[in-house]
Short mmCIF file of C-alpha atoms in Angstrom, two decimals:
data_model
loop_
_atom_site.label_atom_id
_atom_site.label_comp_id
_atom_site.label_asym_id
_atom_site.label_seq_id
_atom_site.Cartn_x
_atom_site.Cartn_y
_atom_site.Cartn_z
CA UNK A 6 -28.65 0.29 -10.58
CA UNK A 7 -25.21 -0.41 -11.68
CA UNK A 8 -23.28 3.29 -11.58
CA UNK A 9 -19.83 4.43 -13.14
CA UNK A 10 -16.91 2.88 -13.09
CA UNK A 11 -16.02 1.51 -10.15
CA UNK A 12 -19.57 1.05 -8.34
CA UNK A 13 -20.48 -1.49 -6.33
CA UNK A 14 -23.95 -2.75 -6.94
CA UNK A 15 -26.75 -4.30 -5.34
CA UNK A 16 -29.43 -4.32 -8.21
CA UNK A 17 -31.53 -7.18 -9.07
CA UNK A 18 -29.65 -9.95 -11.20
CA UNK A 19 -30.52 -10.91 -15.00
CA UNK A 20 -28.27 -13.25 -16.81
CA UNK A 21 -28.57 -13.95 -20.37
CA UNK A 22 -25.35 -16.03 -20.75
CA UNK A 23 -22.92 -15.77 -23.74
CA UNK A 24 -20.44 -18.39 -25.06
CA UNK A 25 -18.03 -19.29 -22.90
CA UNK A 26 -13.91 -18.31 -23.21
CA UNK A 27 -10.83 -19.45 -20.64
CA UNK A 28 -7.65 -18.20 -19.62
CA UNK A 29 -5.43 -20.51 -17.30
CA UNK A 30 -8.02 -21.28 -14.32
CA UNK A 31 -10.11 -18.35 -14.95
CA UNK A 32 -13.29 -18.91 -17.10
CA UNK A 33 -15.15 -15.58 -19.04
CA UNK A 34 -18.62 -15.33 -20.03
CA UNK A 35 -17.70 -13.57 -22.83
CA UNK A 36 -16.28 -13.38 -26.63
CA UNK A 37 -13.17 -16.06 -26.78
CA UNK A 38 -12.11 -14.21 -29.59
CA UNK A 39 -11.74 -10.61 -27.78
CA UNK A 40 -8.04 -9.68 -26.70
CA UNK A 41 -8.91 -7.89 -24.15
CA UNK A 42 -11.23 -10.31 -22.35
CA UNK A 43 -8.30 -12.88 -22.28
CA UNK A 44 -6.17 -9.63 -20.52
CA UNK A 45 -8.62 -9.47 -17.78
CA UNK A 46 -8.75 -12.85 -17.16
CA UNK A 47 -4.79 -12.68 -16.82
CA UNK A 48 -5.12 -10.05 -14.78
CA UNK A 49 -8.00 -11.52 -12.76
CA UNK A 50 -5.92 -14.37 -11.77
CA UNK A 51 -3.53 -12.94 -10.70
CA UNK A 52 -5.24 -10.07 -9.02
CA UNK A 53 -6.87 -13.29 -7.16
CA UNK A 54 -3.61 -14.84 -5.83
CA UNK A 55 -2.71 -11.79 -4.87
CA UNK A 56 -5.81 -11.52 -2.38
CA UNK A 57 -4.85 -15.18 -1.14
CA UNK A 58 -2.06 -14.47 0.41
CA UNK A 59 -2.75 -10.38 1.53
CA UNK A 60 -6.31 -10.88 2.25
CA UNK A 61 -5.93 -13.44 5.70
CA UNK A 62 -2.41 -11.16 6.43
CA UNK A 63 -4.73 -7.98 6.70
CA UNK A 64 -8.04 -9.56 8.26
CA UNK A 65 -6.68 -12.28 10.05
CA UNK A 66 -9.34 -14.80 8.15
CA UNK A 67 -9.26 -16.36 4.90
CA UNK A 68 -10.19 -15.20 1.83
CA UNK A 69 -13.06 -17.16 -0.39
CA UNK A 70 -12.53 -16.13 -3.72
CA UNK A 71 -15.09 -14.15 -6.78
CA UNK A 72 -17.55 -17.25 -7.08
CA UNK A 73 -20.58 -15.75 -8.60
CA UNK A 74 -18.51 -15.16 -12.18
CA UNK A 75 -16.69 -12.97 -14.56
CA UNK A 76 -18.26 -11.44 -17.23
CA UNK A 77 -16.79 -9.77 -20.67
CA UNK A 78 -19.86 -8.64 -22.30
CA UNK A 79 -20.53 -6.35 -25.41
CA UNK A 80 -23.51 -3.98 -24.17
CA UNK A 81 -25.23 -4.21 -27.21
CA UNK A 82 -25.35 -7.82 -27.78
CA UNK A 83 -28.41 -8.06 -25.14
CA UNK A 84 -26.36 -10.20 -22.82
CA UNK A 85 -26.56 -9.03 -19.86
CA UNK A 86 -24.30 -9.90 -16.47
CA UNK A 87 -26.21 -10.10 -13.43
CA UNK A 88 -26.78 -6.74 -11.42
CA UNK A 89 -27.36 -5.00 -15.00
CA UNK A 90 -30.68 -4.39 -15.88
CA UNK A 91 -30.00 -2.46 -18.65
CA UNK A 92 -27.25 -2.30 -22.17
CA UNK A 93 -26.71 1.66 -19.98
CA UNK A 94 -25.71 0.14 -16.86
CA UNK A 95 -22.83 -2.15 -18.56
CA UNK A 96 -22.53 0.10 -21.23
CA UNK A 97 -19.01 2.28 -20.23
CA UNK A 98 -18.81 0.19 -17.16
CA UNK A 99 -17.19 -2.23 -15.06
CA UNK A 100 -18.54 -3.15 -11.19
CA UNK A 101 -18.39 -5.19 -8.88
CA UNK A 102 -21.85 -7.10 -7.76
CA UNK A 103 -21.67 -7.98 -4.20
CA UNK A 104 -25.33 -9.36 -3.88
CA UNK A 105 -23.87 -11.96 -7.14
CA UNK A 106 -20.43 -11.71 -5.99
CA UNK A 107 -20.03 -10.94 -9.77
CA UNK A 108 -17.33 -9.04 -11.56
CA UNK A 109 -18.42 -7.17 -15.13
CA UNK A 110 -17.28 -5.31 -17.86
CA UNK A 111 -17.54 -3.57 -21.07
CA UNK A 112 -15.49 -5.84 -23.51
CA UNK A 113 -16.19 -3.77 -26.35
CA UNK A 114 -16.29 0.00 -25.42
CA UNK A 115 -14.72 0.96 -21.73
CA UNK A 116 -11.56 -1.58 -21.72
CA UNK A 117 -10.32 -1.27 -25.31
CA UNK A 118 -10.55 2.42 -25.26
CA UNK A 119 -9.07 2.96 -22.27
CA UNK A 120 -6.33 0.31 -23.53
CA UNK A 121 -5.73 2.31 -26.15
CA UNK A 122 -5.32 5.31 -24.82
CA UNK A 123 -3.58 4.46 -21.94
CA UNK A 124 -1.54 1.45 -22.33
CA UNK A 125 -1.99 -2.52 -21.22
CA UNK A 126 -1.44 -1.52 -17.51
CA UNK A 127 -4.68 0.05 -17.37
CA UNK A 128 -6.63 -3.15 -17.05
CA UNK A 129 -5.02 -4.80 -14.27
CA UNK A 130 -5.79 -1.49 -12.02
CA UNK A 131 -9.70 -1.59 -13.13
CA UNK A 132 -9.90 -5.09 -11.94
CA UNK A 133 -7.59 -4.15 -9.23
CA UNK A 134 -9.96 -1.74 -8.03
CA UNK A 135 -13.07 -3.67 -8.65
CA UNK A 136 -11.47 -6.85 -6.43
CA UNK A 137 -10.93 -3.85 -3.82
CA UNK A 138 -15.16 -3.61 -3.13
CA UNK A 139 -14.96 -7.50 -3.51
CA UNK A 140 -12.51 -7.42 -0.49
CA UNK A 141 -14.77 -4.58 1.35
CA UNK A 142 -17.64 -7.05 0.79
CA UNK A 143 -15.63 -9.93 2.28
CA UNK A 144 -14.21 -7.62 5.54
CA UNK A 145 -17.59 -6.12 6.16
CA UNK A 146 -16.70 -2.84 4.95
CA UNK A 147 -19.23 -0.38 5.65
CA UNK A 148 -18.77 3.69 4.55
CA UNK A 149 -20.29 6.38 2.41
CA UNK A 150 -19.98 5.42 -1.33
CA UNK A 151 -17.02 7.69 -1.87
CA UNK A 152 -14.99 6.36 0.83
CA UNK A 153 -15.02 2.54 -0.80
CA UNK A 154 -14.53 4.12 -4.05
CA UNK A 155 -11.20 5.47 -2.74
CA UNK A 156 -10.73 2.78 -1.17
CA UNK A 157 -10.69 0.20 -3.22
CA UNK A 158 -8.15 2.74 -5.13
CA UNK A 159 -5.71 2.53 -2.40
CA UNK A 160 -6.19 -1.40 -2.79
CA UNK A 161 -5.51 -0.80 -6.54
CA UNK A 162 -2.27 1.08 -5.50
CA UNK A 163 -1.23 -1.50 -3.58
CA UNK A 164 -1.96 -4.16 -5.72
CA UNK A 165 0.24 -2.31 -8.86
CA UNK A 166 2.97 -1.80 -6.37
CA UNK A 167 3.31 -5.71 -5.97
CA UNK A 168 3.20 -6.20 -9.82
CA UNK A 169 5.53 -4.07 -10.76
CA UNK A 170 8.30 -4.78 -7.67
CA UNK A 171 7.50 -8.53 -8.86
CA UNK A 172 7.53 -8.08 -12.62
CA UNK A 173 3.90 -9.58 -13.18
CA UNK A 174 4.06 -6.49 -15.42
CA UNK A 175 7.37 -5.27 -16.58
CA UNK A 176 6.25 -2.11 -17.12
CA UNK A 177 8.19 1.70 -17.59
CA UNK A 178 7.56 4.33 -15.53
CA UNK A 179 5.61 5.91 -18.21
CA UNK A 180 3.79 2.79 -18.73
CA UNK A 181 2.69 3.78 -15.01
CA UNK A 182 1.92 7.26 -15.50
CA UNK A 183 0.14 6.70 -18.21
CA UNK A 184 -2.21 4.31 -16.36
CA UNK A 185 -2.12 6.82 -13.36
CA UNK A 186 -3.83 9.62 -16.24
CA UNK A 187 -6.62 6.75 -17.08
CA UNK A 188 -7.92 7.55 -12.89
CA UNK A 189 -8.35 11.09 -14.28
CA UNK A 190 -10.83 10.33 -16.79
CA UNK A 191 -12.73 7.80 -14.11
CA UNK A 192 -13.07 10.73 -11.80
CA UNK A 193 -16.60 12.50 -10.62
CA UNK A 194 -17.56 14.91 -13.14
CA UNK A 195 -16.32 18.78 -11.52
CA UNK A 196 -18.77 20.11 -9.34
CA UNK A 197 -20.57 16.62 -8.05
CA UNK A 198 -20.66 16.91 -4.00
CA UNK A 199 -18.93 14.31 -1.96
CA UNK A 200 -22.06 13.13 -0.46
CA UNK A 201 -23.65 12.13 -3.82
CA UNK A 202 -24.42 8.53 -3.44
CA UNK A 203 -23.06 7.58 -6.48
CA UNK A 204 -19.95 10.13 -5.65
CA UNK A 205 -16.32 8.22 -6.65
CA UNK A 206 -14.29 10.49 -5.58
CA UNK A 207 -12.38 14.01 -8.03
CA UNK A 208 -9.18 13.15 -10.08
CA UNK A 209 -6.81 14.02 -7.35
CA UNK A 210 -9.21 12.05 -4.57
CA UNK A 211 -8.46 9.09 -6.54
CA UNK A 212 -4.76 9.59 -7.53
CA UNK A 213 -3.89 10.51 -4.04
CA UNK A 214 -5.66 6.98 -2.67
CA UNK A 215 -3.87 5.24 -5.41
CA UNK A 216 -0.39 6.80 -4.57
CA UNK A 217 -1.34 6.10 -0.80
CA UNK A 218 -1.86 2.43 -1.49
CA UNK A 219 1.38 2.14 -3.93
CA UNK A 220 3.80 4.27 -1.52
CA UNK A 221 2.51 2.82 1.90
CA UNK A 222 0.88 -0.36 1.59
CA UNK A 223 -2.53 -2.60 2.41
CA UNK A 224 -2.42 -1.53 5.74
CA UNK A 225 -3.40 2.50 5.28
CA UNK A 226 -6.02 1.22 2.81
CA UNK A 227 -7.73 -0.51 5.54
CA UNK A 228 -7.42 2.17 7.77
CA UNK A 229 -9.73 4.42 5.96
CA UNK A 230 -12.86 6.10 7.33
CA UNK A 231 -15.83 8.45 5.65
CA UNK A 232 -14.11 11.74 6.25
CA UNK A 233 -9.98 9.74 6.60
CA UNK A 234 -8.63 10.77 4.05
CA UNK A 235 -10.50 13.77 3.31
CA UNK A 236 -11.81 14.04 0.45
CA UNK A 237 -11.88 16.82 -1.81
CA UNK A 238 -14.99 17.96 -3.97
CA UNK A 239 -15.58 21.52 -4.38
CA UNK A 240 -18.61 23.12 -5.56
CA UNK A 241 -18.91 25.66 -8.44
CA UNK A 242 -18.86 29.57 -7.14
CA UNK A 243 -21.85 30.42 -8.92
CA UNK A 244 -24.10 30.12 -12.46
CA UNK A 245 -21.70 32.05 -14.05
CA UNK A 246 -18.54 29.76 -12.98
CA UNK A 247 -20.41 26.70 -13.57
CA UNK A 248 -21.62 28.45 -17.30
CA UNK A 249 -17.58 28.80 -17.63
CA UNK A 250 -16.65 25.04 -16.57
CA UNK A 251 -14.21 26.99 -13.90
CA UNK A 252 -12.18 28.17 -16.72
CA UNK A 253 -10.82 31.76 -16.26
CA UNK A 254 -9.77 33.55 -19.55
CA UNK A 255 -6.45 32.47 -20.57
CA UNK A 256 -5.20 35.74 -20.68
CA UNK A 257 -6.56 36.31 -16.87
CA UNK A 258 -4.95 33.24 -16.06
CA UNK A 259 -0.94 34.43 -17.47
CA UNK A 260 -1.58 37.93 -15.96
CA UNK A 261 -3.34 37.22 -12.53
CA UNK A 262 -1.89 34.02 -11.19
CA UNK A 263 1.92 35.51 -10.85
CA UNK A 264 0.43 38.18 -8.79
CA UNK A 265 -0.77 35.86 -6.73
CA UNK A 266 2.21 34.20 -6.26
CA UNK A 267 3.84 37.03 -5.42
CA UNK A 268 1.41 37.82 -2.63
CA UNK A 269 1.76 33.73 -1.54
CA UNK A 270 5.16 33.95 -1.39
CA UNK A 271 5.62 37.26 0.47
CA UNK A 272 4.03 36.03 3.18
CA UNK A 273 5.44 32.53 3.18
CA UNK A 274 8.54 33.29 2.82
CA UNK A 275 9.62 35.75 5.81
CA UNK A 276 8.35 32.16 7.86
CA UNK A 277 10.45 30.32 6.27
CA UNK A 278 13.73 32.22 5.46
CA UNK A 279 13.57 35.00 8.27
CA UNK A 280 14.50 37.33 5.52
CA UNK A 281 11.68 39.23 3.24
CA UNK A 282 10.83 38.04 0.16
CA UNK A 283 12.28 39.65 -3.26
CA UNK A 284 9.70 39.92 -6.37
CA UNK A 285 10.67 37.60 -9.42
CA UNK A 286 12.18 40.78 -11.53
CA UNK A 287 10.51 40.39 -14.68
CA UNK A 288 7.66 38.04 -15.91
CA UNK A 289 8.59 37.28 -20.04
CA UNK A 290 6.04 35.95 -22.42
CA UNK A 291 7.83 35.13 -25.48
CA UNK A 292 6.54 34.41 -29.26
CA UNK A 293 8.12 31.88 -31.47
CA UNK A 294 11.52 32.34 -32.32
CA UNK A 295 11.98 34.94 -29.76
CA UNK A 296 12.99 33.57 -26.42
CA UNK A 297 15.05 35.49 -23.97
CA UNK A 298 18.42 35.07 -22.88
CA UNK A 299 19.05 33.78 -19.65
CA UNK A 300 23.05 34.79 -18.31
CA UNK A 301 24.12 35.52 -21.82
CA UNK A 302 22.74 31.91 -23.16
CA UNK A 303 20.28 30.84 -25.21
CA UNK A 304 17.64 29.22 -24.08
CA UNK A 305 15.66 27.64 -27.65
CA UNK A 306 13.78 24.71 -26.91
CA UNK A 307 12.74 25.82 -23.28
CA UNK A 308 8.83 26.56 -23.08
CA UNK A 309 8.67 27.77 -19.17
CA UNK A 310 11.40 28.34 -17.02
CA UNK A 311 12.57 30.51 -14.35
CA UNK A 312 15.97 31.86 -15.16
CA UNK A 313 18.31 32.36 -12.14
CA UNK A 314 21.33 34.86 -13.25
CA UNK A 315 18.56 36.78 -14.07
CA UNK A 316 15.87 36.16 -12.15
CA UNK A 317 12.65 35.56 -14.15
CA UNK A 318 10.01 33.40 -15.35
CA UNK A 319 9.83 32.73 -19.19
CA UNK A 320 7.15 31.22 -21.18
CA UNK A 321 6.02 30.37 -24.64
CA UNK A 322 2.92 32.32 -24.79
CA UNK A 323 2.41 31.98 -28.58
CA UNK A 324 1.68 28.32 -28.70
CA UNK A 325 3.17 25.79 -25.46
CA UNK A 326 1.05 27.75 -22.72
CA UNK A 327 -1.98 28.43 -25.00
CA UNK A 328 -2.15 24.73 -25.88
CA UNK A 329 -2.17 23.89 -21.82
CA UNK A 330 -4.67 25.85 -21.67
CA UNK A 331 -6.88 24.82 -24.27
CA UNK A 332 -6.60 21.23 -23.49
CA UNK A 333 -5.97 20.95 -19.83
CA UNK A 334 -7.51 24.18 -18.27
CA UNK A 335 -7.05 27.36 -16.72
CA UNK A 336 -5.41 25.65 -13.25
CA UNK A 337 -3.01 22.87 -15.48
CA UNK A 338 -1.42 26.71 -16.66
CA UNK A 339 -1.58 28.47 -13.25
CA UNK A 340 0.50 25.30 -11.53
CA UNK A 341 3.10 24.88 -14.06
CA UNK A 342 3.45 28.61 -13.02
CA UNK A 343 3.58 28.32 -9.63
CA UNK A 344 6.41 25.63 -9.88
CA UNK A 345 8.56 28.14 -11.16
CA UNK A 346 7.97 30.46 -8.38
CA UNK A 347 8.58 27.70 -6.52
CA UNK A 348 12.48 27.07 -8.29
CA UNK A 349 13.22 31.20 -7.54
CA UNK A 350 11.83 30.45 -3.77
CA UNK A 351 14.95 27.42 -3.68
CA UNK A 352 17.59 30.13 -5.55
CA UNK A 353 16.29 32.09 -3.01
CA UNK A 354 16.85 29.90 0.16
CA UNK A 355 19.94 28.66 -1.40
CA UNK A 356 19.20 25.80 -2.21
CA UNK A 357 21.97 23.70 -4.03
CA UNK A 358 20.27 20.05 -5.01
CA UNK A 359 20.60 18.47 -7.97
CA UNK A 360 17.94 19.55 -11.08
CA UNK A 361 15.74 16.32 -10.12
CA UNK A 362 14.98 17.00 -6.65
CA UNK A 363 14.95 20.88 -7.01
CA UNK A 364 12.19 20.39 -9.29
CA UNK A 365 10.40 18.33 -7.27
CA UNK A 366 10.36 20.41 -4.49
CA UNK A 367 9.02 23.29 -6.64
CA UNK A 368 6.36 20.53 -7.32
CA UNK A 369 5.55 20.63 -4.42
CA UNK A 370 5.55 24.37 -3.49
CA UNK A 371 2.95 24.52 -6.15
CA UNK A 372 0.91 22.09 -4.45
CA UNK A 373 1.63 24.57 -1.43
CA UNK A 374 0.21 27.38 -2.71
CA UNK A 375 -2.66 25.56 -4.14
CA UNK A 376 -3.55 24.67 -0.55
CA UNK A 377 -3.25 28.16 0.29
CA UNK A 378 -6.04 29.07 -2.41
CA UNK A 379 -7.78 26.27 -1.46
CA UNK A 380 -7.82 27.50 2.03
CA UNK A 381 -8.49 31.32 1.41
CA UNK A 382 -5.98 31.88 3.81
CA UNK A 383 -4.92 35.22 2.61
CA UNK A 384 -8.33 36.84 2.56
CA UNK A 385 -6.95 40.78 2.59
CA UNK A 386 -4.92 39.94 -0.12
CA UNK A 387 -5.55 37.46 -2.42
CA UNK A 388 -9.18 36.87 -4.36
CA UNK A 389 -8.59 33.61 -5.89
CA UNK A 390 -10.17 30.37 -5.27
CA UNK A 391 -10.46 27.54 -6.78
CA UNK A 392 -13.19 25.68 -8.99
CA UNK A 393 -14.35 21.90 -9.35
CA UNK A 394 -11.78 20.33 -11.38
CA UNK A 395 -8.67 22.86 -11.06
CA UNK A 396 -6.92 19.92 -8.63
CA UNK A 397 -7.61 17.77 -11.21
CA UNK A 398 -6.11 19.89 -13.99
CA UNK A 399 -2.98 20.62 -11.93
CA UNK A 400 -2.40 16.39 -11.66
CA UNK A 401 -3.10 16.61 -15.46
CA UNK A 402 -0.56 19.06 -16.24
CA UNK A 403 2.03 16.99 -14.25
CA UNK A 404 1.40 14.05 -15.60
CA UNK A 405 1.04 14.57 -19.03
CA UNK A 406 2.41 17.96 -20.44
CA UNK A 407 5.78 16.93 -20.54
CA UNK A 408 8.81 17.62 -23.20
CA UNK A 409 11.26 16.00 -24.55
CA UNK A 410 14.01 15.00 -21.68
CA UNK A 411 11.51 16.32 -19.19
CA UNK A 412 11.50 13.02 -17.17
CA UNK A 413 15.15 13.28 -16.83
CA UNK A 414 15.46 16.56 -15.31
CA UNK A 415 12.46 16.30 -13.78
CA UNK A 416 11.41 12.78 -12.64
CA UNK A 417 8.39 10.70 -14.00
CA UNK A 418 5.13 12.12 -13.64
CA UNK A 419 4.34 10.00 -10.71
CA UNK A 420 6.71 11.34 -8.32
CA UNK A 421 5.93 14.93 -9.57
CA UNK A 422 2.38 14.21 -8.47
CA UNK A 423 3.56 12.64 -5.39
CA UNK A 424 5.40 16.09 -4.75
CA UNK A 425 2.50 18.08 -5.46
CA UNK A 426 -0.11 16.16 -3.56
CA UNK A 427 2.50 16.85 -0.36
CA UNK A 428 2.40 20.17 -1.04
CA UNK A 429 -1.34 20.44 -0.84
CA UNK A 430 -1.93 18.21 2.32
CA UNK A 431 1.17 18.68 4.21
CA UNK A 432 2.13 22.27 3.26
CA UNK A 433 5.21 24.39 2.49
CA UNK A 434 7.48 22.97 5.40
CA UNK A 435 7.27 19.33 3.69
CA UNK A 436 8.80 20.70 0.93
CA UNK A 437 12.28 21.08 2.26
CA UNK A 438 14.86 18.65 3.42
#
């Protein structure tokens, strides 16, 4: 059967054709009149050159190109693409067929919404990714289903990287990270084990082999092996943590997680400094209209920040945290935390960077100390953990909770995620010059 986004397949054809559109050299069996089939078949072309050139470059043979069709298809017209069965396995969908070498989608429901909601740029990484099992079919690609799945996201990486540097799509830097949030939404659903055969990998599997294609090219893409890169699916605790979706009370969250960092950073820091760490002096959780000072200046229209004449962390606690919360989860609060632990670590150490890359490496101190969790490497100490879907929620909260002039003193979402994910796989060390 056809499975989520992403999948390659191997069902048994049925073709019930539909009226045929065109874009320059690529013909749709689809609805001429949708927009967004005449997108993919822009982006399918070019997707296709792209392979043309890369394709004999990385496998030292030539490339043949998608033969067996592209189709657009509305799931409940009753025309069906070969390797779909079924309206349900189109329906939501796109794939790759490599027993038809076929590509599919969902004209009418998948593409436009995600279009919608996360801009034009969207569709060239679906197809992206889908030409990546096309390539693994072509190469002889052979792994567990969730190492293809990330896989052919590191092709999609690589792939975006070229349009962009060569203006196939003049697109922002929030054009990207909005795209980037659209691989949260394709992600496993929490709590689905990395050994599920029809497994694609968490949110912050898939962003990471997406960044790893985009920052390092075709050639680490090809590289990877089941178990290279790891891959990161954790189970729920128990019935009661599954019952909660993870979640901890948000009022848990605010009062527990800066102990925690405290602890994190007690112990990290003496390796790092030579020098003992000193508690943040005050936490402040403010109400509206009623932020604190920071060095005898105001500080309206910050929502969390660590202030250094001071020394502590602020945050709105009647509405800006609460709303994190409620619509990215209990970890998207706890990281956005931990990154300001990680700015009084730098004050600490010294550190005299510009705003931009400060942040950034408080970025990626939080990603740090999310390994550390992760880990369980302070077991006298510390009793957090983590649940399915808190990585996920902290790439969320990077990418997406941002204010106004954020990007500016901050950097784009991408690179914040790109600081974050070092943190987690590389450590504390990697966050320092």
């Amino acid at each position: 059967m056809v499975c989520a986004v992403g999948c390659s397949s191997g069902a048994t054809p049925r073709v019930e054709r539909s009226s045929r559109s065109t874009a320059p050299s690529v013909p749709i069996e689809g609805d001429a009149s949708n927009p967004v089939n005449t997108a993919v078949a822009t982006a399918i072309s070019r997707v296709q050159r792209y392979w043309e050139t890369e394709f004999p470059a990385l496998y030292d043979r030539p490339y043949a190109p998608v033969s067996g069709g592209f189709y657009g298809v509305d799931p409940e017209s009753g025309n069906l693409p070969p390797c779909a069965e079924s309206a349900a396995d189109i329906s939501g969908n796109a794939f790759y067929c490599a027993t038809e070498d076929v590509v599919a989608w969902d004209a009418t429901g998948l593409l436009p919404r995600l279009q919608k909601t996360y801009g034009d740029f969207v569709i060239p990484i679906v197809l992206a990714h889908e030409w990546g099992h096309a390539v693994q079919a072509r190469a002889g690609f052979e792994g567990a289903t969730v190492t293809r799945e990330i896989q052919a996201d590191c092709f999609a990486g690589a792939y975006s990287r070229h349009a962009i540097d060569t203006r196939e799509y003049p697109i922002s830097a929030a054009d990207l990270d909005r795209a980037l949030a659209g691989f949260l939404e394709l992600r496993d659903e929490p709590g689905t084990a990395a050994t599920d055969p029809s497994a694609h990998g968490s949110g912050f599997d898939r962003v990471n082999a997406f960044q790893n294609g985009y920052e390092k090219g075709l050639a680490t893409c090809a590289a990877y092996r089941d178990g290279s890169p790891a891959v990161i699916e954790l189970p729920f605790r128990d019935e009661a943590d599954a019952a909660g979706g993870g979640d901890a009370p948000y009022a848990d969250v605010v009062a527990g997680v800066p102990v925690d960092l405290e602890d994190y950073w007690s112990k990290l820091y003496p390796e790092l400094a030579n020098a003992p760490w000193v508690p943040v002096r005050r936490v402040i959780p403010f109400g509206p209209g009623s932020p604190p000072t920071c060095g005898n200046s105001p500080t309206d229209g910050f929502l969390l920040f660590y202030c250094v004449p001071d020394d502590y962390v602020a945050f709105d606690n009647a509405d800006a945290m609460p709303t994190v919360y409620r619509e990215g989860g209990d970890f998207a609060v706890a990281v956005l935390l931990a990154t300001q632990w990680g700015i009084a670590a730098l004050s600490r150490l010294g550190d005299d960077s510009d705003e931009k890359t400060s942040s950034q490496r408080a970025d990626c101190f939080a990603g740090a100390w999310t390994a550390s969790v992760l880990l369980g490497n302070r077991p006298s100490s510390s009793g957090y953990s983590l649940s399915p879907g808190d990585l996920d929620e902290a790439i969320a909260a990077l990418l997406l909770f941002r204010g106004d002039g954020d990007a500016d003193r901050q950097g784009t979402g991408f690179v914040r995620v790109e600081a974050y994910r070092s943190g987690v796989i590389d450590g504390a060390r990697a966050c320092l010059p």
